[in-house]
Tab-separated table of C-alpha atoms in Angstrom:
chain	number	residue	atom	x	y	z
H	851	UNK	CA	27.341	7.403	10.663
H	852	UNK	CA	28.967	9.150	14.220
H	853	UNK	CA	28.025	12.739	12.301
H	854	UNK	CA	24.919	11.581	12.794
H	855	UNK	CA	24.826	10.393	16.098
H	856	UNK	CA	26.367	13.410	16.857
H	857	UNK	CA	23.300	15.769	15.587
H	858	UNK	CA	19.532	15.985	17.645
H	859	UNK	CA	16.509	14.662	15.324
H	860	UNK	CA	15.057	18.378	14.679
H	861	UNK	CA	17.757	18.961	11.932
H	862	UNK	CA	16.682	16.467	10.248
H	863	UNK	CA	13.709	19.265	9.982
H	864	UNK	CA	14.393	22.088	6.811
H	865	UNK	CA	11.317	23.899	7.706
H	866	UNK	CA	9.169	23.336	10.692
H	867	UNK	CA	5.489	25.039	9.403
H	868	UNK	CA	6.370	21.956	6.416
H	869	UNK	CA	6.980	19.830	8.355
H	870	UNK	CA	4.147	20.472	12.161
H	871	UNK	CA	1.124	21.262	8.270
H	872	UNK	CA	2.732	17.779	7.079
H	873	UNK	CA	1.474	16.220	10.018
H	874	UNK	CA	-2.418	18.291	9.708
H	875	UNK	CA	-2.752	16.303	6.868
H	876	UNK	CA	-2.172	12.706	7.638
H	877	UNK	CA	-4.747	13.947	9.921
H	878	UNK	CA	-7.150	15.731	8.171
H	879	UNK	CA	-6.732	13.276	5.045
H	880	UNK	CA	-7.722	10.568	8.958
H	881	UNK	CA	-10.420	12.100	9.968
H	882	UNK	CA	-11.766	12.933	6.328
H	883	UNK	CA	-11.766	9.217	5.925
H	884	UNK	CA	-13.664	8.165	8.495
H	885	UNK	CA	-16.196	10.082	8.473
H	886	UNK	CA	-17.050	9.832	5.006
H	887	UNK	CA	-17.733	6.026	5.470
H	888	UNK	CA	-19.265	6.999	8.762
H	889	UNK	CA	-21.774	9.583	7.290
H	890	UNK	CA	-21.213	7.159	4.147
H	891	UNK	CA	-20.767	10.877	2.470
H	892	UNK	CA	-20.538	10.463	-1.127
H	893	UNK	CA	-17.469	12.231	-1.800
H	894	UNK	CA	-14.390	11.308	-4.064
H	895	UNK	CA	-10.890	10.223	-1.836
H	896	UNK	CA	-8.475	11.679	-4.987
H	897	UNK	CA	-10.348	15.176	-3.437
H	898	UNK	CA	-9.889	14.201	0.026
H	899	UNK	CA	-5.935	13.743	-0.791
H	900	UNK	CA	-5.959	16.907	-2.878
H	901	UNK	CA	-6.899	19.632	-0.392
H	902	UNK	CA	-4.683	17.468	1.852
H	903	UNK	CA	-1.363	18.610	-1.032
H	904	UNK	CA	-2.707	21.566	-1.620
H	905	UNK	CA	-2.578	22.698	1.875
H	906	UNK	CA	0.964	20.882	2.407
H	907	UNK	CA	2.550	23.166	-1.084
H	908	UNK	CA	0.296	26.425	0.019
H	909	UNK	CA	2.455	25.624	3.263
H	910	UNK	CA	6.647	25.814	2.010
H	911	UNK	CA	4.751	29.281	0.352
H	912	UNK	CA	5.390	31.142	4.374
H	913	UNK	CA	9.415	30.147	4.323
H	914	UNK	CA	10.326	29.387	1.210
H	915	UNK	CA	12.648	26.941	1.492
H	916	UNK	CA	11.474	24.385	-0.489
H	917	UNK	CA	10.726	24.860	-3.955
H	918	UNK	CA	8.200	22.891	-5.270
H	919	UNK	CA	9.794	23.333	-8.488
H	920	UNK	CA	12.807	21.837	-7.307
H	921	UNK	CA	10.228	18.644	-6.211
H	922	UNK	CA	8.524	18.550	-9.632
H	923	UNK	CA	11.734	18.207	-11.577
H	924	UNK	CA	12.798	15.591	-9.144
H	925	UNK	CA	8.977	13.849	-8.869
H	926	UNK	CA	9.800	10.197	-10.886
H	927	UNK	CA	7.074	10.601	-13.213
H	928	UNK	CA	7.613	7.194	-15.413
H	929	UNK	CA	6.642	5.778	-11.455
H	930	UNK	CA	3.388	7.762	-12.528
H	931	UNK	CA	3.419	6.021	-16.348
H	932	UNK	CA	4.088	2.214	-15.052
H	933	UNK	CA	1.529	2.488	-12.492
H	934	UNK	CA	-1.051	3.815	-15.499
H	935	UNK	CA	0.094	1.294	-17.037
H	936	UNK	CA	-0.122	-1.485	-14.838
H	937	UNK	CA	-3.830	-0.456	-14.935
H	938	UNK	CA	-4.104	-0.761	-17.791
H	939	UNK	CA	-2.379	-4.456	-18.429
H	940	UNK	CA	-4.157	-5.730	-15.575
H	941	UNK	CA	-7.708	-4.715	-16.589
H	942	UNK	CA	-6.722	-5.775	-19.756
H	943	UNK	CA	-6.298	-9.721	-18.095
H	944	UNK	CA	-9.724	-8.828	-16.115
H	945	UNK	CA	-10.814	-9.266	-19.557
H	946	UNK	CA	-8.644	-11.611	-19.894
H	947	UNK	CA	-10.447	-14.504	-17.333
H	948	UNK	CA	-7.807	-13.134	-15.150
H	949	UNK	CA	-11.057	-12.349	-12.180
H	950	UNK	CA	-12.412	-15.656	-12.849
H	951	UNK	CA	-9.045	-17.356	-12.316
H	952	UNK	CA	-8.246	-15.517	-9.052
H	953	UNK	CA	-12.063	-16.552	-8.033
H	954	UNK	CA	-11.235	-20.377	-8.797
H	955	UNK	CA	-7.737	-20.201	-7.032
H	956	UNK	CA	-9.247	-19.412	-3.984
H	957	UNK	CA	-12.487	-21.502	-3.612
H	958	UNK	CA	-9.762	-24.487	-4.244
H	959	UNK	CA	-7.885	-23.100	-1.293
H	960	UNK	CA	-11.263	-22.226	0.512
H	961	UNK	CA	-11.779	-26.376	0.043
H	962	UNK	CA	-8.980	-26.936	2.279
H	963	UNK	CA	-10.688	-24.283	4.641
H	964	UNK	CA	-10.047	-21.072	6.224
H	965	UNK	CA	-7.312	-20.993	7.165
H	966	UNK	CA	-5.729	-22.409	3.738
H	967	UNK	CA	-8.004	-19.644	1.693
H	968	UNK	CA	-6.853	-16.595	4.163
H	969	UNK	CA	-3.225	-17.665	3.741
H	970	UNK	CA	-4.149	-18.067	-0.416
H	971	UNK	CA	-6.177	-15.423	-0.451
H	972	UNK	CA	-2.931	-13.771	0.794
H	973	UNK	CA	0.233	-14.782	-0.527
H	974	UNK	CA	-1.564	-14.895	-3.966
H	975	UNK	CA	-2.546	-11.681	-3.582
H	976	UNK	CA	1.258	-10.571	-2.445
H	977	UNK	CA	2.499	-12.185	-5.277
H	978	UNK	CA	0.263	-10.610	-7.833
H	979	UNK	CA	1.306	-7.099	-5.961
H	980	UNK	CA	5.096	-7.933	-6.729
H	981	UNK	CA	4.144	-8.668	-10.473
H	982	UNK	CA	1.457	-5.988	-11.435
H	983	UNK	CA	1.807	-3.184	-8.408
H	984	UNK	CA	-0.445	-3.366	-5.105
H	985	UNK	CA	-3.278	-0.560	-6.504
H	986	UNK	CA	-4.365	-3.411	-9.118
H	987	UNK	CA	-3.297	-5.714	-7.787
H	988	UNK	CA	-5.897	-5.068	-4.446
H	989	UNK	CA	-8.986	-4.085	-6.891
H	990	UNK	CA	-8.316	-8.098	-9.085
H	991	UNK	CA	-8.235	-9.990	-5.590
H	992	UNK	CA	-11.378	-7.986	-4.233
H	993	UNK	CA	-13.281	-8.327	-7.390
H	994	UNK	CA	-12.717	-12.703	-7.343
H	995	UNK	CA	-13.381	-12.108	-4.266
H	996	UNK	CA	-16.549	-10.457	-4.653
H	997	UNK	CA	-18.041	-13.029	-7.143
H	998	UNK	CA	-17.460	-15.731	-3.862
H	999	UNK	CA	-21.036	-17.480	-3.230
H	1000	UNK	CA	-19.756	-17.790	0.712
H	1001	UNK	CA	-20.715	-15.827	3.656
H	1002	UNK	CA	-20.420	-11.961	3.789
H	1003	UNK	CA	-18.281	-12.010	7.161
H	1004	UNK	CA	-16.077	-15.080	5.484
H	1005	UNK	CA	-15.982	-12.420	2.563
H	1006	UNK	CA	-14.695	-9.699	4.313
H	1007	UNK	CA	-12.236	-11.921	5.975
H	1008	UNK	CA	-11.188	-13.031	2.847
H	1009	UNK	CA	-10.682	-8.953	2.298
H	1010	UNK	CA	-8.568	-8.474	4.936
H	1011	UNK	CA	-6.491	-10.871	4.161
H	1012	UNK	CA	-6.068	-9.264	0.604
H	1013	UNK	CA	-5.067	-6.087	2.451
H	1014	UNK	CA	-2.322	-8.003	3.940
H	1015	UNK	CA	-0.510	-9.336	1.830
H	1016	UNK	CA	-0.988	-6.295	-0.970
H	1017	UNK	CA	0.314	-3.906	2.340
H	1018	UNK	CA	2.359	-6.160	3.067
H	1019	UNK	CA	3.791	-8.895	0.338
H	1020	UNK	CA	3.549	-6.829	-2.428
H	1021	UNK	CA	7.262	-6.392	-0.419
H	1022	UNK	CA	8.816	-8.696	-1.892
H	1023	UNK	CA	10.397	-6.750	-4.718
H	1024	UNK	CA	10.339	-3.072	-5.707
H	1025	UNK	CA	7.941	-3.470	-8.003
H	1026	UNK	CA	5.166	-4.397	-5.309
H	1027	UNK	CA	4.130	-0.359	-4.094
H	1028	UNK	CA	4.650	2.972	-5.369
H	1029	UNK	CA	6.233	4.123	-2.135
H	1030	UNK	CA	8.774	2.253	-2.300
H	1031	UNK	CA	9.940	3.029	-6.431
H	1032	UNK	CA	9.776	6.726	-4.632
H	1033	UNK	CA	11.825	5.488	-2.172
H	1034	UNK	CA	14.267	4.411	-4.092
H	1035	UNK	CA	14.245	7.051	-6.855
H	1036	UNK	CA	15.322	9.743	-4.395
H	1037	UNK	CA	18.177	7.349	-2.922
H	1038	UNK	CA	19.396	6.485	-6.215
H	1039	UNK	CA	18.993	10.986	-6.246
H	1040	UNK	CA	21.253	11.259	-2.741
H	1041	UNK	CA	23.223	8.660	-4.964
H	1042	UNK	CA	22.799	5.661	-2.292
H	1043	UNK	CA	22.159	3.156	-5.384
H	1044	UNK	CA	19.901	-0.500	-4.200
H	1045	UNK	CA	19.637	-3.251	-7.359
H	1046	UNK	CA	16.662	-4.858	-7.807
H	1047	UNK	CA	17.494	-7.933	-7.007
H	1048	UNK	CA	19.614	-6.897	-3.121
H	1049	UNK	CA	16.226	-5.430	-2.797
H	1050	UNK	CA	14.409	-9.068	-3.043
H	1051	UNK	CA	16.899	-11.502	-1.071
H	1052	UNK	CA	16.589	-8.632	1.910
H	1053	UNK	CA	13.005	-8.266	2.287
H	1054	UNK	CA	11.242	-11.114	0.282
H	1055	UNK	CA	11.221	-14.092	2.984
H	1056	UNK	CA	10.481	-10.938	5.934
H	1057	UNK	CA	7.653	-9.672	3.208
H	1058	UNK	CA	6.816	-13.345	3.515
H	1059	UNK	CA	7.147	-14.366	6.579
H	1060	UNK	CA	5.429	-11.616	8.816
H	1061	UNK	CA	2.603	-11.932	6.053
H	1062	UNK	CA	1.777	-15.542	7.394
H	1063	UNK	CA	2.824	-13.936	10.752
H	1064	UNK	CA	-0.545	-11.865	10.301
H	1065	UNK	CA	-3.038	-14.149	7.662
H	1066	UNK	CA	-2.732	-16.774	11.158
H	1067	UNK	CA	-3.869	-14.334	13.592
H	1068	UNK	CA	-6.789	-13.009	11.095
H	1069	UNK	CA	-7.616	-16.784	11.273
H	1070	UNK	CA	-7.834	-16.809	15.080
H	1071	UNK	CA	-9.542	-14.457	15.354
H	1072	UNK	CA	-12.366	-14.845	13.223
H	1073	UNK	CA	-11.998	-19.222	14.792
H	1074	UNK	CA	-12.817	-16.584	17.719
H	1075	UNK	CA	-15.396	-14.827	16.566
H	1076	UNK	CA	-17.583	-17.336	14.933
H	1077	UNK	CA	-17.222	-19.268	18.488
H	1078	UNK	CA	-18.964	-16.058	20.339
H	1079	UNK	CA	-21.449	-15.746	17.921
H	1080	UNK	CA	-22.364	-19.693	18.722
H	1081	UNK	CA	-21.513	-19.204	22.018
């Protein structure tokens, strides 16, 4: 730690070109997604991501500091296989009645009020993400929300609660997100081992507390908008 404190942050950048084009790729992705959504352009999200990956990949060729061969070698392909496997499992559970069960849980929570409904959706999506990964979990919960016979505004806010759970609450376990699995894999490659139980003890309370706080804030916004619309 003392050694790192004596060094300027810029020394962490191995290739300034890759660093710069990395930010270019991030801006490109954000702007592209925004334009596609606003103009309703029929473009696959994967095509935008593929172009961004190509931009960053080509930038590595200028100085050759970062080897694409090494990147592919160090890529944890087993994590990719795990993610695909989770999709298959969840789709199987979908046809076995998982979406109907999710729908019933959401409906039951909404009978106790909108606040309990938001908390129910957020915590449910958090737990599903912790077990199945956040990508298939957000899809399943959204399908359950879509089948509800409630107003469009409420369903939109329930969708936001789902996003909160799958993007914040999923940090309960390392399985929750591919980014976390990749991060742990890279740390292990650097001889820094963080066990799943240690990760759970440190992250679960913080993830749940943050999720509940954001969900309550979401509920307050929902109530405020309701008062504005009726005012």
